[in-house]
XYZ file of C-alpha atoms in Angstrom:
416
model
C -0.119 0.217 0.316
C 1.605 3.428 -0.911
C 0.654 6.232 1.581
C 1.392 10.050 1.612
C 1.790 12.635 4.104
C 0.524 16.346 4.543
C 1.594 18.408 7.003
C -0.401 21.134 7.457
C 0.989 24.347 10.143
C -1.214 27.314 10.873
C -1.418 29.688 13.656
C -2.416 27.624 16.894
C -0.604 24.786 15.970
C 0.727 21.594 13.110
C -1.522 18.716 11.890
C -0.447 15.852 9.434
C -2.802 13.397 7.681
C -1.933 10.066 5.654
C -3.734 9.078 3.100
C -3.743 5.987 0.211
C -4.143 6.191 -3.169
C -8.073 6.402 -3.144
C -8.034 9.481 -0.983
C -8.799 7.145 2.007
C -7.377 9.037 5.311
C -5.599 6.514 7.154
C -3.919 8.295 9.722
C -4.281 11.772 11.781
C -2.175 13.487 14.162
C -1.631 17.496 15.755
C 0.445 19.268 17.958
C -0.865 22.669 19.788
C 1.610 25.616 20.363
C 0.802 26.181 23.689
C 0.079 29.936 23.437
C 0.792 32.534 20.269
C 4.909 33.251 20.961
C 4.852 29.295 20.078
C 4.195 30.242 16.820
C 7.149 32.534 16.030
C 9.923 29.713 17.355
C 11.709 27.701 14.594
C 12.920 25.429 17.537
C 8.483 24.868 18.228
C 8.071 24.198 14.464
C 10.834 21.850 14.948
C 9.300 19.774 17.490
C 6.039 19.670 16.259
C 7.093 18.610 12.855
C 8.843 15.377 14.149
C 5.887 14.662 17.020
C 3.804 14.465 14.329
C 6.153 12.010 12.395
C 6.341 10.377 15.756
C 2.504 10.376 16.164
C 1.891 7.981 12.973
C 1.876 4.655 13.420
C 5.077 2.726 12.569
C 3.818 -0.004 10.171
C 2.029 3.334 8.068
C 5.309 5.546 8.086
C 7.009 2.477 6.487
C 4.802 2.633 3.399
C 4.831 6.920 2.764
C 6.308 7.621 -0.544
C 5.742 11.323 -0.552
C 6.009 14.164 1.752
C 4.664 17.523 0.900
C 3.966 20.627 3.810
C 2.082 23.941 3.670
C 2.903 27.054 6.025
C 1.212 30.063 6.630
C 1.287 32.580 3.699
C 4.129 35.060 4.382
C 5.147 33.511 7.781
C 9.508 34.128 6.878
C 12.711 33.913 8.265
C 16.338 34.207 7.538
C 18.785 31.454 7.939
C 22.520 30.795 7.822
C 24.518 28.612 5.690
C 23.435 25.646 7.794
C 20.038 26.340 8.249
C 19.680 27.716 11.372
C 17.487 30.569 12.104
C 19.435 33.811 12.762
C 16.375 35.673 14.440
C 13.031 35.369 14.988
C 10.525 34.541 12.244
C 7.441 37.024 11.092
C 4.578 36.006 11.167
C 2.033 36.539 8.344
C -0.232 39.339 9.566
C 3.557 41.101 10.916
C 3.209 44.772 9.331
C 6.528 45.955 10.092
C 6.982 45.817 5.741
C 4.806 48.810 5.970
C 8.272 51.253 6.688
C 9.740 50.268 3.428
C 6.574 50.394 0.810
C 7.546 53.958 -0.007
C 10.988 52.108 -0.783
C 9.088 49.272 -2.791
C 6.742 51.636 -4.632
C 9.665 53.429 -6.237
C 10.682 49.549 -7.998
C 7.785 47.437 -8.577
C 4.783 47.652 -11.018
C 1.483 49.954 -9.498
C -0.919 47.715 -7.935
C 1.525 44.642 -7.081
C 1.024 41.974 -4.501
C 4.277 42.890 -2.763
C 2.990 46.373 -2.606
C 1.722 45.421 1.342
C 2.529 46.057 4.287
C 2.631 41.680 5.424
C 3.951 40.912 1.949
C 6.790 38.509 2.088
C 9.401 41.022 -0.072
C 8.788 44.070 2.349
C 8.988 41.688 5.490
C 12.765 40.683 3.715
C 13.417 44.756 3.114
C 12.553 45.550 7.000
C 14.923 42.590 7.936
C 18.170 43.902 5.866
C 18.245 46.692 8.787
C 18.433 44.120 11.435
C 22.340 43.579 12.568
C 21.626 39.196 11.889
C 21.146 39.878 8.618
C 24.990 40.468 8.108
C 24.522 36.457 9.132
C 22.042 35.399 6.872
C 22.371 33.511 3.719
C 18.891 32.297 2.764
C 15.826 33.745 3.041
C 12.831 31.178 3.714
C 9.195 30.849 4.025
C 7.798 28.450 7.227
C 7.059 25.439 4.142
C 10.880 26.015 2.771
C 12.343 25.803 6.404
C 10.135 23.034 7.653
C 11.233 21.169 4.577
C 14.474 21.419 4.735
C 14.888 19.689 8.250
C 13.247 16.912 5.954
C 15.402 16.910 2.749
C 18.544 19.106 3.995
C 18.119 21.199 0.481
C 18.571 24.897 1.532
C 16.844 27.501 -0.372
C 13.948 25.410 -2.165
C 10.136 27.405 -2.485
C 6.932 26.782 -4.369
C 5.237 29.320 -6.562
C 2.583 29.724 -4.131
C 5.228 30.815 -0.722
C 6.378 32.372 -3.276
C 3.934 34.839 -4.449
C 4.299 37.798 -2.368
C 7.820 37.654 -2.896
C 7.277 39.146 -6.466
C 7.777 35.827 -8.170
C 6.180 36.126 -11.376
C 3.962 33.145 -11.807
C 2.860 33.493 -15.212
C 6.623 33.819 -16.653
C 7.756 31.278 -14.095
C 10.605 33.177 -12.795
C 11.711 36.067 -10.723
C 10.840 39.508 -12.578
C 13.242 42.309 -13.598
C 12.412 44.868 -11.265
C 13.115 42.317 -8.541
C 16.687 41.316 -9.662
C 17.775 44.983 -10.366
C 17.341 45.570 -6.549
C 20.376 43.406 -5.826
C 18.770 42.168 -2.613
C 22.530 40.663 -1.118
C 20.887 37.721 0.014
C 19.981 34.098 -1.866
C 16.191 34.183 -3.060
C 14.911 30.758 -3.006
C 14.986 28.620 -6.109
C 11.103 28.325 -6.958
C 9.407 25.063 -8.141
C 6.037 24.054 -8.844
C 3.905 23.051 -5.958
C 4.598 19.229 -5.473
C 7.528 18.786 -7.345
C 9.776 15.720 -5.742
C 12.373 17.976 -4.222
C 14.842 15.290 -2.849
C 14.654 11.396 -1.036
C 14.759 12.223 3.141
C 17.905 12.692 4.716
C 18.693 9.224 5.671
C 19.175 9.445 9.399
C 15.555 11.288 9.124
C 14.042 8.170 7.236
C 15.852 5.694 9.573
C 15.089 7.644 13.242
C 11.259 7.226 12.233
C 11.201 4.434 10.612
C 10.326 6.399 7.672
C 11.581 5.234 3.885
C 14.535 5.776 2.556
C 13.655 6.364 -0.485
C 10.590 8.400 0.142
C 10.513 11.811 -1.472
C 9.984 15.886 -0.067
C 8.024 17.629 -2.560
C 7.526 21.149 -2.976
C 4.819 22.543 -0.479
C 1.784 25.275 -0.814
C 0.222 27.804 2.220
C -2.222 26.491 4.563
C -5.328 28.576 2.581
C -4.287 26.989 -0.739
C -4.308 23.518 0.963
C -7.652 24.084 1.933
C -9.015 24.833 -1.315
C -7.507 21.720 -2.431
C -8.912 19.469 0.026
C -12.465 20.986 -0.312
C -13.320 19.680 -3.502
C -13.876 22.994 -5.317
C -12.876 22.363 -9.079
C -14.974 24.879 -11.566
C -14.395 28.739 -12.235
C -16.583 30.012 -10.204
C -16.481 27.585 -6.939
C -14.714 29.402 -4.055
C -13.574 27.937 -0.350
C -13.684 30.503 2.793
C -11.411 29.371 5.339
C -12.467 30.231 8.938
C -9.612 30.052 10.737
C -8.124 32.485 12.865
C -8.906 35.000 9.789
C -10.997 35.102 7.042
C -9.507 33.697 3.641
C -11.132 33.798 0.440
C -10.099 32.167 -2.889
C -12.315 31.701 -6.071
C -11.444 29.761 -8.809
C -11.387 32.128 -11.980
C -10.406 31.924 -15.652
C -9.223 35.560 -15.157
C -5.896 36.522 -13.179
C -6.948 39.658 -10.812
C -4.846 41.438 -8.739
C -4.305 44.369 -7.015
C -2.723 45.500 -3.752
C -4.825 48.700 -2.948
C -7.100 46.055 -2.159
C -4.893 43.178 -1.232
C -5.852 40.878 -4.052
C -3.776 38.897 -5.445
C -4.079 35.163 -7.605
C -2.000 32.047 -7.087
C -1.700 29.785 -10.424
C -4.100 26.617 -10.043
C -2.725 24.734 -13.103
C -4.343 26.587 -16.426
C -6.895 28.828 -13.997
C -5.980 31.375 -11.049
C -7.014 31.271 -7.595
C -7.940 34.828 -6.756
C -8.832 35.826 -3.267
C -7.299 37.815 -0.296
C -7.601 37.300 3.490
C -9.015 39.591 6.026
C -7.909 39.465 9.917
C -11.196 38.979 11.085
C -12.162 35.846 11.915
C -12.461 33.039 14.522
C -9.253 35.255 16.684
C -11.462 37.771 17.460
C -14.562 35.163 18.592
C -12.570 33.523 20.961
C -11.746 36.577 22.316
C -15.172 36.914 23.864
C -16.078 33.247 23.796
C -14.876 29.708 24.537
C -15.707 26.828 21.632
C -18.388 25.532 24.519
C -20.095 29.153 24.747
C -20.176 29.241 20.830
C -21.705 26.178 20.258
C -24.226 26.614 22.489
C -24.845 30.483 21.381
C -25.167 30.389 18.184
C -28.110 27.509 18.134
C -29.718 30.465 19.644
C -29.240 32.198 16.956
C -31.736 32.626 14.031
C -29.733 32.730 11.632
C -32.888 33.942 8.822
C -32.991 37.308 10.550
C -30.594 39.762 10.398
C -28.762 41.541 13.502
C -28.645 45.324 13.552
C -24.983 45.556 15.006
C -22.625 46.967 12.614
C -19.291 45.917 13.869
C -15.707 45.082 11.612
C -14.550 42.263 14.235
C -10.931 42.555 14.382
C -8.070 42.026 17.139
C -5.994 45.325 16.556
C -6.062 48.055 13.984
C -5.209 47.135 10.106
C -6.745 45.146 8.165
C -5.768 43.433 4.471
C -8.807 42.590 2.534
C -11.512 43.800 1.450
C -9.943 46.942 2.723
C -6.387 47.227 2.631
C -6.251 49.548 5.818
C -2.953 49.026 8.126
C -4.561 51.655 10.191
C -8.461 50.216 10.050
C -10.002 50.782 14.085
C -11.418 47.416 15.025
C -14.998 48.264 15.720
C -16.808 46.413 18.330
C -19.131 48.755 19.870
C -22.120 48.946 21.100
C -21.642 45.780 23.136
C -25.226 44.638 24.438
C -25.509 42.596 27.521
C -27.189 39.475 26.141
C -24.629 37.607 24.869
C -26.385 35.780 22.085
C -27.265 38.882 20.732
C -23.321 40.333 20.815
C -22.466 36.867 19.128
C -25.409 37.305 16.392
C -23.377 40.224 15.461
C -19.549 39.548 15.140
C -21.124 36.304 12.993
C -23.698 39.151 10.989
C -20.425 41.415 10.503
C -17.793 38.851 9.692
C -20.546 37.144 7.043
C -20.808 40.597 6.117
C -17.181 41.469 5.161
C -16.759 38.008 3.499
C -19.738 39.036 1.110
C -18.051 42.231 0.636
C -14.679 40.302 -0.383
C -16.377 38.042 -2.895
C -18.144 41.264 -4.409
C -14.803 42.788 -4.777
C -13.187 40.016 -6.688
C -16.220 39.661 -8.881
C -16.098 43.325 -9.928
C -12.291 43.182 -10.387
C -12.798 40.342 -13.078
C -12.547 37.306 -11.507
C -15.417 34.372 -12.076
C -19.091 34.657 -11.013
C -19.547 33.304 -7.326
C -21.558 30.120 -7.521
C -20.886 27.809 -4.652
C -18.541 28.849 -1.674
C -17.393 25.657 0.276
C -16.170 26.210 3.680
C -13.282 25.193 5.537
C -11.349 25.687 8.747
C -13.011 25.627 12.268
C -15.851 27.635 11.137
C -16.930 25.566 8.949
C -18.905 23.492 11.928
C -21.108 26.096 12.588
C -24.344 25.497 11.102
C -25.818 28.694 12.217
C -22.971 30.891 10.500
C -23.277 28.774 7.346
C -27.314 30.314 7.226
C -25.927 33.993 8.412
C -23.443 33.918 5.516
C -25.931 32.157 2.665
C -27.953 34.786 3.355
C -25.771 37.232 2.672
C -23.394 35.355 -0.060
C -26.685 34.647 -2.353
C -25.278 31.438 -3.098
C -24.970 27.459 -1.717
C -22.874 27.479 1.315
C -21.140 23.945 1.599
C -18.859 22.762 4.023
C -15.867 21.333 2.504
C -15.243 17.777 1.253
C -12.234 17.595 3.679
C -11.896 20.542 5.741
C -8.309 20.357 7.003
C -5.658 21.899 4.852
C -3.387 18.277 5.740
C -5.720 16.831 3.552
C -5.016 18.957 0.761
C -0.877 18.732 1.243
C -1.388 14.955 1.271
C -3.218 14.939 -2.055
C -0.235 17.475 -3.165
C 2.041 14.791 -2.601
C 0.124 11.974 -3.980
C 0.517 13.823 -7.215
C 3.968 13.991 -7.159
C 4.105 10.569 -7.175
């Protein structure tokens, strides 16, 4: 029996899933980060990676033919010539790159994806001023570094992760304007997601009882992995990931890019996965409610009745899409005494932001929305799904598989 391992690194933890040739799940594993500081510690990432592998039954480990990893988009780090991190990584939502945007605007094309304070390229330019930069040899994304721990080849990425670094996914090369910047560090060699990179390091294979000929593949980002898992295949179909944040992906025949609105498109075969990510989402809900409260209070909400509360739920100032404004203030007032009403207002407001996002994508030229699959923790909330369907005016269904790790396992399977 041939098996394939997909590993998903998110903001609250990591997951692994093993599937067979028929796409049936054979094993699952989870690792939760104890607190938010763990999400920026490579030592914790490394620990999580190998503990996930160890949780898979040994008999199954010996049958794994290929492994792929996804990480959060634009979570990046600098490493030295041996692959050792030289400083703390910057997470996907770190906006310190805002101070270099003027410099970037002078070289990048107008409204390019990199012209965002959270883009990988903006982060890299910000990192140049760090004292640790002199020790750095490679600039890597989270998924790149984790895969390196398995295969041992430094400086390799995929074109999903490299999009916000400025890589041209139509021409499949770094553009001239980026080459002219003469960045004094090795940018990753970029492969198509799922491309076999190398077999496992022998010491890793032997320690964890994996096959020595098990191949590690170029990975992807967490939200694209969730899209791959969803079952969406046709232009007009979309996936909303309701995790800590709100991520929209709409499959389109047309590529749509506009940094003014935080919109970008990933290449997916002959089609384009156009979308954006908002900082609203589950992290805001969890600031006010436990999981049990979310479940019980949601049951008391009448989803067909609109809430009159108009919020813009954020943990802190700043959003990326559909409003791209690093200073956008959270709006969480007035707060009613009734917890059901408050939750209703939050769910309604996040649904409103989702609908605005899809409207904007279509206005910019993407295919007309026909159906929305839902992934992430929020996918299980039926009340929320009904509220969202009312706003979106299309069918809202649960993804066939809701775990990004499943989509990443499919990517590993396609490589063989």
